[in-house]
Amino acid sequence: MLRMTTCKDPSLLSDVEWDVTVKKKPMAWKSWVRCTIFFFLILIVLGLVVLFMFGFVYRHDFLGFVKLKPSSRSIPHPLINQKIHAGTMRMAAKLFNEPNSNENTVWSPLTVTLALNLLLEGTTGETAYEIKSAMGWIGIDKTHIRSYVSRVTTRLNHLDNLDIIVANRIFLDNSYDVSMSYKNILSQHYRANIDQIDFNNADAVENINRWGRKESRGQIKELIPLGTIDAATKLVLSTFLTFNGRWKLPFSPNHTQKAEFTLTSGKNRKVDMMYQTGRFMYGEFPAHGFKALELEYIEPNISMTVLLSQRISHLKALLYEQDGKMLINIRNKMKKDNVDVCLPKFTVETGRSIEHQLTSLGIRRLFTPTAANLQSITDNSELYVQKIIHRVKMQVDESGTVGQASSSSVLEGRSLTPSFCADRPFLFYVEDKEMNSVLFWGEYNGSK
């Protein structure tokens, strides 16, 4: 404490003593506690801000109870195709790479993408977010996804040298009123319709199968089996794809012969093996234990890539771990070379519901009665997706033009030429390189 006295008369200052006392008032303990608490609160707030930013950047759950969504900033248009392509490869590696499969399988990432986009058009909120997140579409506006899918399907429907059928349809219970705007989006941009049927009727399955036979020109006899749906079913989305293309370098039927194919079990069985030698895009990847061969179709930019490994289980595990990223730039590491090729003739058909696979990718609300939000399709809040039925049929053979011989043949002295002989289980995918779209993803292991 400082106490001072002033005097205006200078004469009085000569014999005056100044007594100045300075006292320091001790700080109360309560003030000290308040300051300490305030200091720690500042540290906590700063720590939360750091955690928030870390979770935002790396897309982690924030403290386990607030889910931070990835940035929804728009992606530049030139990168949209690449983003969708990366999502498709991830889906193929995660969904369709069944680790212990002993069956020949074929899937269509394209039609699954199409089906999910049809549903995305009818969803909002967390249901829509789960679809976009699982497919790697965060940051891509619905209109851009719609435009991409429309361009892909329009291109495929107008290819001159490829016999392909892509079809999809939503079957909705006739007790629901469908939004007119949703109907218009499907018909204008996807050439898809909604059929309203009575799922209580015993003919419901036959009505769906009749549509499948008509759209596939009789190639698919049974789209869904009896017992797949019941009276509780309210919505079924069905997609299928059939494909028949001619090779740019056809195999000669005269060279096809019975040959040994080693099954996953280690046993052998006879298959019809096609042979030829020609110039193909070819690559060896010893670090990952596989070879890759690209077989072009006569239709420009449509090709099949075959992945051959000594241990197919190892290759599938590798693709799964890397989210399929290894396949995105695989073509850049391949080169044109003379290659001895042998490939089995095969027809593969797969048909099943894929809700379980999609749930494993994080799409859960769509199939949950109490959580699905499909209010852009109908105002009824009870609607959810019970089934997504996926059926694909694919045939691989010599596919030569009538009367046209192969430009190459099986030669002696084969040790001088790289050999790619698919006489053991392999993976394959068919791709539209112009649109970065994967039409098929499959596995052939020689099973009947």
CSV table of C-alpha atoms in Angstrom, one decimal:
chain,number,residue,atom,x,y,z
A,1,MET,CA,0.0,0.0,0.0
A,2,LEU,CA,1.3,3.4,-1.0
A,3,ARG,CA,0.0,6.4,0.9
A,4,MET,CA,1.1,10.0,-0.2
A,5,THR,CA,0.1,13.5,0.9
A,6,THR,CA,0.5,16.6,-1.2
A,7,CYS,CA,0.8,20.2,-0.1
A,8,LYS,CA,0.3,23.3,-2.2
A,9,ASP,CA,2.4,25.6,0.0
A,10,PRO,CA,6.1,25.0,-0.7
A,11,SER,CA,7.1,26.7,2.6
A,12,LEU,CA,5.6,23.9,4.6
A,13,LEU,CA,7.8,21.3,2.9
A,14,SER,CA,11.1,22.4,4.6
A,15,ASP,CA,10.6,20.8,8.0
A,16,VAL,CA,8.2,18.0,7.0
A,17,GLU,CA,9.2,14.4,7.0
A,18,TRP,CA,7.6,12.0,4.5
A,19,ASP,CA,6.5,8.7,5.8
A,20,VAL,CA,5.9,6.3,2.9
A,21,THR,CA,4.9,2.7,3.7
A,22,VAL,CA,4.5,0.1,0.9
A,23,LYS,CA,2.7,-3.1,1.8
A,24,LYS,CA,2.1,-6.1,-0.4
A,25,LYS,CA,-1.3,-7.6,0.0
A,26,PRO,CA,-1.1,-11.4,-0.1
A,27,MET,CA,-3.0,-13.2,-2.9
A,28,ALA,CA,-6.0,-15.1,-1.6
A,29,TRP,CA,-5.8,-18.9,-2.1
A,30,LYS,CA,-9.1,-18.9,-3.9
A,31,SER,CA,-7.7,-16.6,-6.6
A,32,TRP,CA,-4.7,-19.0,-7.1
A,33,VAL,CA,-7.1,-22.0,-7.6
A,34,ARG,CA,-9.2,-20.0,-10.1
A,35,CYS,CA,-6.1,-19.1,-12.1
A,36,THR,CA,-4.9,-22.7,-12.1
A,37,ILE,CA,-8.3,-24.0,-13.3
A,38,PHE,CA,-8.5,-21.4,-16.0
A,39,PHE,CA,-5.0,-22.4,-17.2
A,40,PHE,CA,-5.9,-26.1,-17.4
A,41,LEU,CA,-9.2,-25.3,-19.2
A,42,ILE,CA,-7.2,-23.4,-21.9
A,43,LEU,CA,-4.9,-26.5,-22.3
A,44,ILE,CA,-7.9,-28.8,-22.6
A,45,VAL,CA,-9.6,-26.6,-25.2
A,46,LEU,CA,-6.3,-26.4,-27.2
A,47,GLY,CA,-6.0,-30.2,-27.0
A,48,LEU,CA,-9.6,-30.7,-28.2
A,49,VAL,CA,-8.9,-28.4,-31.2
A,50,VAL,CA,-5.8,-30.4,-32.1
A,51,LEU,CA,-7.7,-33.7,-31.8
A,52,PHE,CA,-10.6,-32.2,-33.9
A,53,MET,CA,-8.2,-31.1,-36.7
A,54,PHE,CA,-6.4,-34.5,-36.6
A,55,GLY,CA,-9.7,-36.4,-36.9
A,56,PHE,CA,-10.9,-34.1,-39.7
A,57,VAL,CA,-7.8,-34.6,-41.7
A,58,TYR,CA,-7.5,-38.3,-41.2
A,59,ARG,CA,-11.2,-39.0,-41.0
A,60,HIS,CA,-11.2,-40.7,-37.7
A,61,ASP,CA,-13.9,-40.9,-35.1
A,62,PHE,CA,-13.6,-38.0,-32.7
A,63,LEU,CA,-13.2,-39.4,-29.1
A,64,GLY,CA,-15.4,-42.3,-30.1
A,65,PHE,CA,-18.7,-40.4,-30.0
A,66,VAL,CA,-18.7,-37.8,-32.7
A,67,LYS,CA,-18.1,-39.1,-36.2
A,68,LEU,CA,-16.2,-36.6,-38.3
A,69,LYS,CA,-17.2,-36.7,-41.9
A,70,PRO,CA,-14.6,-36.3,-44.6
A,71,SER,CA,-14.4,-33.0,-46.2
A,72,SER,CA,-17.3,-32.4,-48.6
A,73,ARG,CA,-15.4,-29.9,-50.7
A,74,SER,CA,-16.1,-30.4,-54.4
A,75,ILE,CA,-13.6,-32.4,-56.3
A,76,PRO,CA,-12.3,-30.9,-59.6
A,77,HIS,CA,-14.2,-32.3,-62.6
A,78,PRO,CA,-11.2,-34.0,-64.3
A,79,LEU,CA,-10.5,-36.0,-61.1
A,80,ILE,CA,-14.1,-37.3,-60.8
A,81,ASN,CA,-13.6,-40.3,-63.1
A,82,GLN,CA,-10.3,-41.2,-61.3
A,83,LYS,CA,-12.1,-40.9,-58.0
A,84,ILE,CA,-14.9,-43.2,-59.0
A,85,HIS,CA,-12.5,-45.6,-60.7
A,86,ALA,CA,-10.5,-45.9,-57.5
A,87,GLY,CA,-13.7,-46.5,-55.5
A,88,THR,CA,-14.7,-49.2,-58.0
A,89,MET,CA,-11.3,-51.0,-57.6
A,90,ARG,CA,-11.7,-50.8,-53.9
A,91,MET,CA,-15.2,-52.3,-54.1
A,92,ALA,CA,-13.9,-55.1,-56.3
A,93,ALA,CA,-11.0,-55.9,-53.9
A,94,LYS,CA,-13.2,-55.7,-50.8
A,95,LEU,CA,-16.5,-57.1,-51.9
A,96,PHE,CA,-15.8,-59.7,-54.5
A,97,ASN,CA,-12.5,-61.2,-53.5
A,98,GLU,CA,-13.9,-64.0,-51.4
A,99,PRO,CA,-10.8,-65.4,-49.6
A,100,ASN,CA,-11.8,-69.0,-49.4
A,101,SER,CA,-13.9,-69.3,-52.5
A,102,ASN,CA,-13.8,-72.6,-54.4
A,103,GLU,CA,-16.3,-71.6,-57.0
A,104,ASN,CA,-16.1,-69.8,-60.3
A,105,THR,CA,-17.6,-66.4,-59.7
A,106,VAL,CA,-18.2,-63.2,-61.7
A,107,TRP,CA,-19.5,-59.9,-60.5
A,108,SER,CA,-20.2,-56.6,-62.2
A,109,PRO,CA,-18.8,-53.6,-60.3
A,110,LEU,CA,-20.5,-51.5,-62.9
A,111,THR,CA,-24.0,-52.7,-62.2
A,112,VAL,CA,-23.5,-52.6,-58.4
A,113,THR,CA,-22.3,-49.0,-58.8
A,114,LEU,CA,-25.4,-48.3,-60.9
A,115,ALA,CA,-27.7,-49.9,-58.4
A,116,LEU,CA,-26.2,-48.0,-55.5
A,117,ASN,CA,-26.5,-44.8,-57.4
A,118,LEU,CA,-30.2,-45.4,-58.1
A,119,LEU,CA,-30.7,-45.8,-54.4
A,120,LEU,CA,-28.5,-42.8,-53.6
A,121,GLU,CA,-30.8,-40.7,-55.7
A,122,GLY,CA,-33.6,-41.7,-53.3
A,123,THR,CA,-31.7,-41.3,-50.0
A,124,THR,CA,-30.8,-38.4,-47.7
A,125,GLY,CA,-28.9,-37.8,-44.5
A,126,GLU,CA,-26.8,-40.6,-42.9
A,127,THR,CA,-28.1,-43.2,-45.3
A,128,ALA,CA,-26.8,-41.2,-48.3
A,129,TYR,CA,-23.6,-40.5,-46.5
A,130,GLU,CA,-22.9,-44.2,-45.8
A,131,ILE,CA,-23.3,-45.0,-49.6
A,132,LYS,CA,-21.0,-42.2,-50.7
A,133,SER,CA,-18.4,-43.0,-48.0
A,134,ALA,CA,-18.4,-46.7,-48.9
A,135,MET,CA,-18.0,-46.0,-52.6
A,136,GLY,CA,-15.4,-43.2,-52.2
A,137,TRP,CA,-17.8,-40.6,-53.5
A,138,ILE,CA,-17.3,-38.1,-50.7
A,139,GLY,CA,-16.8,-34.6,-52.2
A,140,ILE,CA,-18.5,-35.6,-55.5
A,141,ASP,CA,-21.9,-34.0,-56.1
A,142,LYS,CA,-24.8,-36.2,-57.0
A,143,THR,CA,-25.2,-34.6,-60.3
A,144,HIS,CA,-21.6,-35.5,-61.3
A,145,ILE,CA,-22.1,-39.1,-60.2
A,146,ARG,CA,-25.3,-39.1,-62.2
A,147,SER,CA,-23.6,-37.7,-65.2
A,148,TYR,CA,-20.7,-40.2,-65.0
A,149,VAL,CA,-23.0,-43.3,-64.7
A,150,SER,CA,-25.3,-42.0,-67.5
A,151,ARG,CA,-22.3,-41.5,-69.9
A,152,VAL,CA,-21.0,-45.0,-69.1
A,153,THR,CA,-24.3,-46.8,-69.7
A,154,THR,CA,-25.1,-44.7,-72.8
A,155,ARG,CA,-21.7,-45.6,-74.3
A,156,LEU,CA,-22.1,-49.3,-73.6
A,157,ASN,CA,-25.6,-49.3,-75.1
A,158,HIS,CA,-24.2,-47.8,-78.4
A,159,LEU,CA,-21.1,-50.0,-79.0
A,160,ASP,CA,-21.1,-51.6,-82.4
A,161,ASN,CA,-18.8,-54.5,-81.8
A,162,LEU,CA,-19.9,-55.6,-78.4
A,163,ASP,CA,-23.0,-57.6,-77.5
A,164,ILE,CA,-23.8,-56.4,-74.0
A,165,ILE,CA,-27.0,-56.0,-72.0
A,166,VAL,CA,-27.1,-53.9,-68.9
A,167,ALA,CA,-30.5,-53.8,-67.1
A,168,ASN,CA,-31.8,-52.7,-63.7
A,169,ARG,CA,-35.1,-52.2,-62.2
A,170,ILE,CA,-36.7,-51.4,-58.8
A,171,PHE,CA,-39.6,-53.5,-57.7
A,172,LEU,CA,-41.6,-51.6,-55.1
A,173,ASP,CA,-44.7,-52.7,-53.2
A,174,ASN,CA,-47.8,-51.2,-54.6
A,175,SER,CA,-48.9,-49.9,-51.3
A,176,TYR,CA,-46.4,-47.1,-51.5
A,177,ASP,CA,-46.8,-43.8,-53.5
A,178,VAL,CA,-43.6,-43.0,-55.4
A,179,SER,CA,-42.2,-39.5,-55.7
A,180,MET,CA,-42.7,-38.1,-59.2
A,181,SER,CA,-39.3,-36.4,-59.1
A,182,TYR,CA,-37.6,-39.7,-58.3
A,183,LYS,CA,-39.4,-41.4,-61.2
A,184,ASN,CA,-38.3,-38.6,-63.6
A,185,ILE,CA,-34.6,-38.8,-62.5
A,186,LEU,CA,-34.6,-42.6,-63.0
A,187,SER,CA,-36.2,-42.5,-66.4
A,188,GLN,CA,-34.3,-39.4,-67.8
A,189,HIS,CA,-30.8,-40.2,-66.6
A,190,TYR,CA,-30.7,-44.0,-66.1
A,191,ARG,CA,-33.4,-45.4,-68.4
A,192,ALA,CA,-34.7,-47.2,-65.3
A,193,ASN,CA,-38.2,-47.7,-64.2
A,194,ILE,CA,-40.0,-48.6,-61.0
A,195,ASP,CA,-42.4,-51.5,-61.2
A,196,GLN,CA,-45.0,-51.6,-58.4
A,197,ILE,CA,-46.2,-55.1,-57.6
A,198,ASP,CA,-48.0,-56.9,-54.9
A,199,PHE,CA,-45.4,-58.9,-52.9
A,200,ASN,CA,-48.2,-60.8,-51.2
A,201,ASN,CA,-49.1,-62.3,-54.6
A,202,ALA,CA,-47.6,-65.7,-55.3
A,203,ASP,CA,-46.8,-64.5,-58.8
A,204,ALA,CA,-44.5,-61.7,-57.6
A,205,VAL,CA,-41.3,-63.8,-58.2
A,206,GLU,CA,-42.4,-64.9,-61.6
A,207,ASN,CA,-43.2,-61.3,-62.6
A,208,ILE,CA,-39.6,-60.3,-61.7
A,209,ASN,CA,-38.2,-63.4,-63.5
A,210,ARG,CA,-40.3,-62.7,-66.6
A,211,TRP,CA,-38.8,-59.2,-66.8
A,212,GLY,CA,-35.3,-60.7,-66.4
A,213,ARG,CA,-35.9,-63.2,-69.3
A,214,LYS,CA,-37.2,-60.5,-71.5
A,215,GLU,CA,-34.4,-58.0,-70.9
A,216,SER,CA,-31.7,-60.6,-71.2
A,217,ARG,CA,-33.2,-62.0,-74.4
A,218,GLY,CA,-33.6,-65.3,-72.7
A,219,GLN,CA,-30.0,-65.6,-71.5
A,220,ILE,CA,-31.0,-65.4,-67.8
A,221,LYS,CA,-33.8,-67.9,-67.1
A,222,GLU,CA,-34.2,-67.2,-63.4
A,223,LEU,CA,-33.3,-63.8,-62.0
A,224,ILE,CA,-34.4,-64.7,-58.4
A,225,PRO,CA,-35.3,-68.1,-57.0
A,226,LEU,CA,-38.5,-69.0,-55.2
A,227,GLY,CA,-38.4,-68.2,-51.6
A,228,THR,CA,-36.2,-65.2,-52.0
A,229,ILE,CA,-39.0,-62.7,-51.2
A,230,ASP,CA,-42.0,-62.9,-48.9
A,231,ALA,CA,-45.0,-60.8,-47.8
A,232,ALA,CA,-42.6,-58.6,-45.7
A,233,THR,CA,-40.7,-57.5,-48.8
A,234,LYS,CA,-41.4,-54.0,-49.8
A,235,LEU,CA,-38.5,-53.1,-52.2
A,236,VAL,CA,-36.3,-55.2,-54.4
A,237,LEU,CA,-33.6,-53.8,-56.6
A,238,SER,CA,-32.4,-56.1,-59.4
A,239,THR,CA,-29.4,-55.6,-61.7
A,240,PHE,CA,-27.8,-57.9,-64.3
A,241,LEU,CA,-25.2,-57.7,-67.0
A,242,THR,CA,-24.6,-60.1,-69.9
A,243,PHE,CA,-21.6,-59.8,-72.2
A,244,ASN,CA,-20.3,-61.4,-75.3
A,245,GLY,CA,-17.4,-59.8,-77.2
A,246,ARG,CA,-15.0,-60.8,-79.9
A,247,TRP,CA,-11.2,-60.7,-79.4
A,248,LYS,CA,-9.1,-58.4,-81.3
A,249,LEU,CA,-6.7,-61.3,-81.8
A,250,PRO,CA,-9.1,-64.3,-81.8
A,251,PHE,CA,-8.0,-67.8,-80.7
A,252,SER,CA,-8.3,-70.4,-83.4
A,253,PRO,CA,-10.8,-73.2,-82.6
A,254,ASN,CA,-8.4,-75.6,-84.4
A,255,HIS,CA,-5.9,-75.1,-81.6
A,256,THR,CA,-8.3,-75.7,-78.7
A,257,GLN,CA,-7.7,-79.0,-77.0
A,258,LYS,CA,-8.2,-80.7,-73.7
A,259,ALA,CA,-5.5,-79.8,-71.1
A,260,GLU,CA,-4.9,-80.2,-67.4
A,261,PHE,CA,-6.1,-77.5,-65.1
A,262,THR,CA,-4.8,-77.5,-61.5
A,263,LEU,CA,-7.6,-76.8,-59.0
A,264,THR,CA,-7.3,-75.0,-55.7
A,265,SER,CA,-7.3,-78.3,-53.9
A,266,GLY,CA,-4.3,-79.4,-55.9
A,267,LYS,CA,-6.2,-81.9,-58.0
A,268,ASN,CA,-6.3,-81.7,-61.8
A,269,ARG,CA,-9.2,-81.8,-64.2
A,270,LYS,CA,-9.5,-81.6,-68.0
A,271,VAL,CA,-10.7,-78.3,-69.5
A,272,ASP,CA,-11.0,-76.9,-73.0
A,273,MET,CA,-7.8,-74.8,-73.3
A,274,MET,CA,-7.4,-72.2,-76.0
A,275,TYR,CA,-3.9,-71.4,-77.4
A,276,GLN,CA,-2.2,-68.7,-79.4
A,277,THR,CA,1.0,-66.6,-79.6
A,278,GLY,CA,0.7,-62.9,-80.3
A,279,ARG,CA,1.6,-59.4,-79.2
A,280,PHE,CA,-0.2,-58.5,-76.0
A,281,MET,CA,0.2,-56.1,-73.2
A,282,TYR,CA,2.1,-58.2,-70.6
A,283,GLY,CA,3.8,-57.6,-67.3
A,284,GLU,CA,5.5,-59.6,-64.6
A,285,PHE,CA,5.4,-58.5,-61.0
A,286,PRO,CA,7.7,-60.8,-59.0
A,287,ALA,CA,7.6,-58.6,-55.9
A,288,HIS,CA,3.9,-59.4,-55.6
A,289,GLY,CA,4.1,-62.9,-57.1
A,290,PHE,CA,1.9,-62.6,-60.2
A,291,LYS,CA,1.8,-62.0,-63.9
A,292,ALA,CA,-0.7,-59.9,-65.9
A,293,LEU,CA,-2.0,-60.2,-69.4
A,294,GLU,CA,-4.3,-57.9,-71.3
A,295,LEU,CA,-6.5,-59.3,-74.0
A,296,GLU,CA,-8.2,-56.7,-76.1
A,297,TYR,CA,-11.6,-57.0,-77.6
A,298,ILE,CA,-12.3,-55.8,-81.2
A,299,GLU,CA,-14.3,-52.9,-79.6
A,300,PRO,CA,-11.7,-50.2,-78.9
A,301,ASN,CA,-10.8,-49.6,-75.3
A,302,ILE,CA,-12.6,-52.7,-74.0
A,303,SER,CA,-10.2,-55.3,-72.7
A,304,MET,CA,-9.9,-58.2,-70.2
A,305,THR,CA,-6.9,-58.3,-67.8
A,306,VAL,CA,-6.0,-61.7,-66.4
A,307,LEU,CA,-4.0,-61.9,-63.1
A,308,LEU,CA,-2.1,-65.2,-62.7
A,309,SER,CA,-0.4,-66.2,-59.4
A,310,GLN,CA,1.1,-69.4,-58.0
A,311,ARG,CA,-1.1,-68.8,-55.0
A,312,ILE,CA,-4.4,-67.1,-55.8
A,313,SER,CA,-5.2,-66.7,-52.1
A,314,HIS,CA,-2.0,-64.6,-51.6
A,315,LEU,CA,-3.0,-62.4,-54.5
A,316,LYS,CA,-6.5,-61.9,-53.2
A,317,ALA,CA,-5.2,-61.0,-49.8
A,318,LEU,CA,-2.8,-58.5,-51.3
A,319,LEU,CA,-5.5,-56.8,-53.2
A,320,TYR,CA,-7.7,-56.7,-50.1
A,321,GLU,CA,-5.0,-55.1,-48.0
A,322,GLN,CA,-4.2,-52.4,-50.6
A,323,ASP,CA,-7.9,-51.6,-51.4
A,324,GLY,CA,-7.2,-52.6,-55.0
A,325,LYS,CA,-4.9,-49.6,-55.5
A,326,MET,CA,-2.3,-51.8,-57.1
A,327,LEU,CA,-4.6,-52.3,-60.1
A,328,ILE,CA,-5.2,-48.7,-60.9
A,329,ASN,CA,-1.8,-48.1,-62.6
A,330,ILE,CA,-1.0,-51.7,-63.5
A,331,ARG,CA,-1.3,-51.0,-67.2
A,332,ASN,CA,1.4,-48.4,-67.0
A,333,LYS,CA,3.8,-51.1,-65.9
A,334,MET,CA,3.0,-53.5,-68.7
A,335,LYS,CA,4.4,-53.5,-72.2
A,336,LYS,CA,3.7,-55.0,-75.6
A,337,ASP,CA,5.4,-58.3,-76.1
A,338,ASN,CA,5.2,-61.5,-78.0
A,339,VAL,CA,3.5,-63.9,-75.5
A,340,ASP,CA,2.5,-67.6,-75.6
A,341,VAL,CA,-1.0,-67.7,-74.2
A,342,CYS,CA,-3.2,-70.5,-73.0
A,343,LEU,CA,-6.6,-69.7,-71.5
A,344,PRO,CA,-9.5,-72.0,-70.7
A,345,LYS,CA,-12.9,-71.6,-72.3
A,346,PHE,CA,-15.5,-70.9,-69.7
A,347,THR,CA,-18.9,-69.7,-68.9
A,348,VAL,CA,-19.5,-68.2,-65.5
A,349,GLU,CA,-22.8,-67.2,-64.0
A,350,THR,CA,-23.3,-65.8,-60.5
A,351,GLY,CA,-26.6,-64.8,-58.9
A,352,ARG,CA,-27.1,-63.9,-55.3
A,353,SER,CA,-28.2,-61.2,-52.8
A,354,ILE,CA,-25.3,-58.9,-51.9
A,355,GLU,CA,-26.6,-57.1,-48.8
A,356,HIS,CA,-24.0,-58.8,-46.6
A,357,GLN,CA,-21.1,-57.7,-48.8
A,358,LEU,CA,-22.4,-54.1,-48.9
A,359,THR,CA,-22.9,-54.0,-45.1
A,360,SER,CA,-19.2,-55.0,-44.7
A,361,LEU,CA,-18.3,-51.8,-46.6
A,362,GLY,CA,-20.3,-49.7,-44.1
A,363,ILE,CA,-23.6,-49.5,-45.9
A,364,ARG,CA,-25.9,-50.4,-43.0
A,365,ARG,CA,-28.7,-48.0,-42.6
A,366,LEU,CA,-30.0,-48.8,-46.1
A,367,PHE,CA,-30.9,-52.3,-44.9
A,368,THR,CA,-32.1,-51.4,-41.4
A,369,PRO,CA,-35.9,-50.9,-41.0
A,370,THR,CA,-35.5,-48.3,-38.2
A,371,ALA,CA,-32.7,-46.3,-39.8
A,372,ALA,CA,-33.1,-46.2,-43.5
A,373,ASN,CA,-34.0,-42.9,-45.0
A,374,LEU,CA,-35.5,-43.3,-48.5
A,375,GLN,CA,-37.9,-40.4,-48.3
A,376,SER,CA,-36.8,-39.1,-51.7
A,377,ILE,CA,-38.5,-42.2,-53.1
A,378,THR,CA,-41.6,-42.2,-50.9
A,379,ASP,CA,-42.9,-40.3,-47.9
A,380,ASN,CA,-43.3,-43.6,-46.0
A,381,SER,CA,-40.6,-43.6,-43.4
A,382,GLU,CA,-40.8,-47.4,-42.9
A,383,LEU,CA,-39.3,-48.2,-46.3
A,384,TYR,CA,-35.9,-49.9,-46.4
A,385,VAL,CA,-34.0,-52.2,-48.8
A,386,GLN,CA,-34.4,-55.8,-48.1
A,387,LYS,CA,-32.7,-57.3,-51.1
A,388,ILE,CA,-30.3,-56.3,-53.8
A,389,ILE,CA,-30.2,-59.2,-56.2
A,390,HIS,CA,-27.1,-59.3,-58.4
A,391,ARG,CA,-26.8,-61.6,-61.4
A,392,VAL,CA,-24.1,-61.7,-64.0
A,393,LYS,CA,-23.4,-64.1,-66.8
A,394,MET,CA,-20.2,-64.1,-68.9
A,395,GLN,CA,-18.9,-66.4,-71.6
A,396,VAL,CA,-15.2,-66.6,-72.7
A,397,ASP,CA,-14.4,-68.6,-75.8
A,398,GLU,CA,-12.4,-68.3,-79.1
A,399,SER,CA,-14.8,-65.6,-80.3
A,400,GLY,CA,-13.4,-65.4,-83.8
A,401,THR,CA,-15.1,-63.9,-86.8
A,402,VAL,CA,-16.6,-66.7,-89.0
A,403,GLY,CA,-14.0,-67.9,-91.4
A,404,GLN,CA,-11.2,-65.8,-89.9
A,405,ALA,CA,-8.1,-67.7,-88.7
A,406,SER,CA,-5.9,-66.6,-85.9
A,407,SER,CA,-3.1,-64.3,-86.8
A,408,SER,CA,-0.7,-66.5,-84.8
A,409,SER,CA,-0.5,-70.1,-83.8
A,410,VAL,CA,1.1,-72.4,-81.2
A,411,LEU,CA,4.8,-72.6,-82.0
A,412,GLU,CA,7.6,-74.8,-81.0
A,413,GLY,CA,10.6,-73.2,-79.2
A,414,ARG,CA,8.2,-71.6,-76.8
A,415,SER,CA,11.0,-71.0,-74.2
A,416,LEU,CA,12.2,-68.0,-76.1
A,417,THR,CA,8.9,-66.2,-75.7
A,418,PRO,CA,7.2,-65.2,-72.4
A,419,SER,CA,4.6,-67.7,-71.4
A,420,PHE,CA,1.3,-66.9,-69.8
A,421,CYS,CA,-0.6,-70.2,-69.3
A,422,ALA,CA,-3.7,-69.9,-67.1
A,423,ASP,CA,-3.7,-73.6,-66.2
A,424,ARG,CA,-4.4,-72.8,-62.5
A,425,PRO,CA,-6.9,-70.5,-60.7
A,426,PHE,CA,-6.8,-66.8,-61.8
A,427,LEU,CA,-8.5,-63.5,-61.4
A,428,PHE,CA,-9.8,-61.4,-64.3
A,429,TYR,CA,-11.6,-58.2,-64.9
A,430,VAL,CA,-13.1,-56.6,-68.0
A,431,GLU,CA,-12.7,-52.8,-68.3
A,432,ASP,CA,-13.8,-49.9,-70.4
A,433,LYS,CA,-10.6,-48.0,-70.4
A,434,GLU,CA,-12.2,-44.9,-72.0
A,435,MET,CA,-14.5,-44.4,-69.0
A,436,ASN,CA,-12.4,-46.1,-66.3
A,437,SER,CA,-15.3,-48.4,-65.7
A,438,VAL,CA,-15.0,-52.1,-64.6
A,439,LEU,CA,-17.7,-54.1,-66.2
A,440,PHE,CA,-16.7,-57.5,-64.7
A,441,TRP,CA,-14.6,-58.9,-61.9
A,442,GLY,CA,-14.2,-62.6,-61.6
A,443,GLU,CA,-12.4,-65.7,-60.5
A,444,TYR,CA,-12.0,-68.9,-62.4
A,445,ASN,CA,-10.7,-71.9,-60.5
A,446,GLY,CA,-11.8,-74.7,-62.8
A,447,SER,CA,-14.8,-75.9,-60.8
A,448,LYS,CA,-17.7,-77.3,-62.8
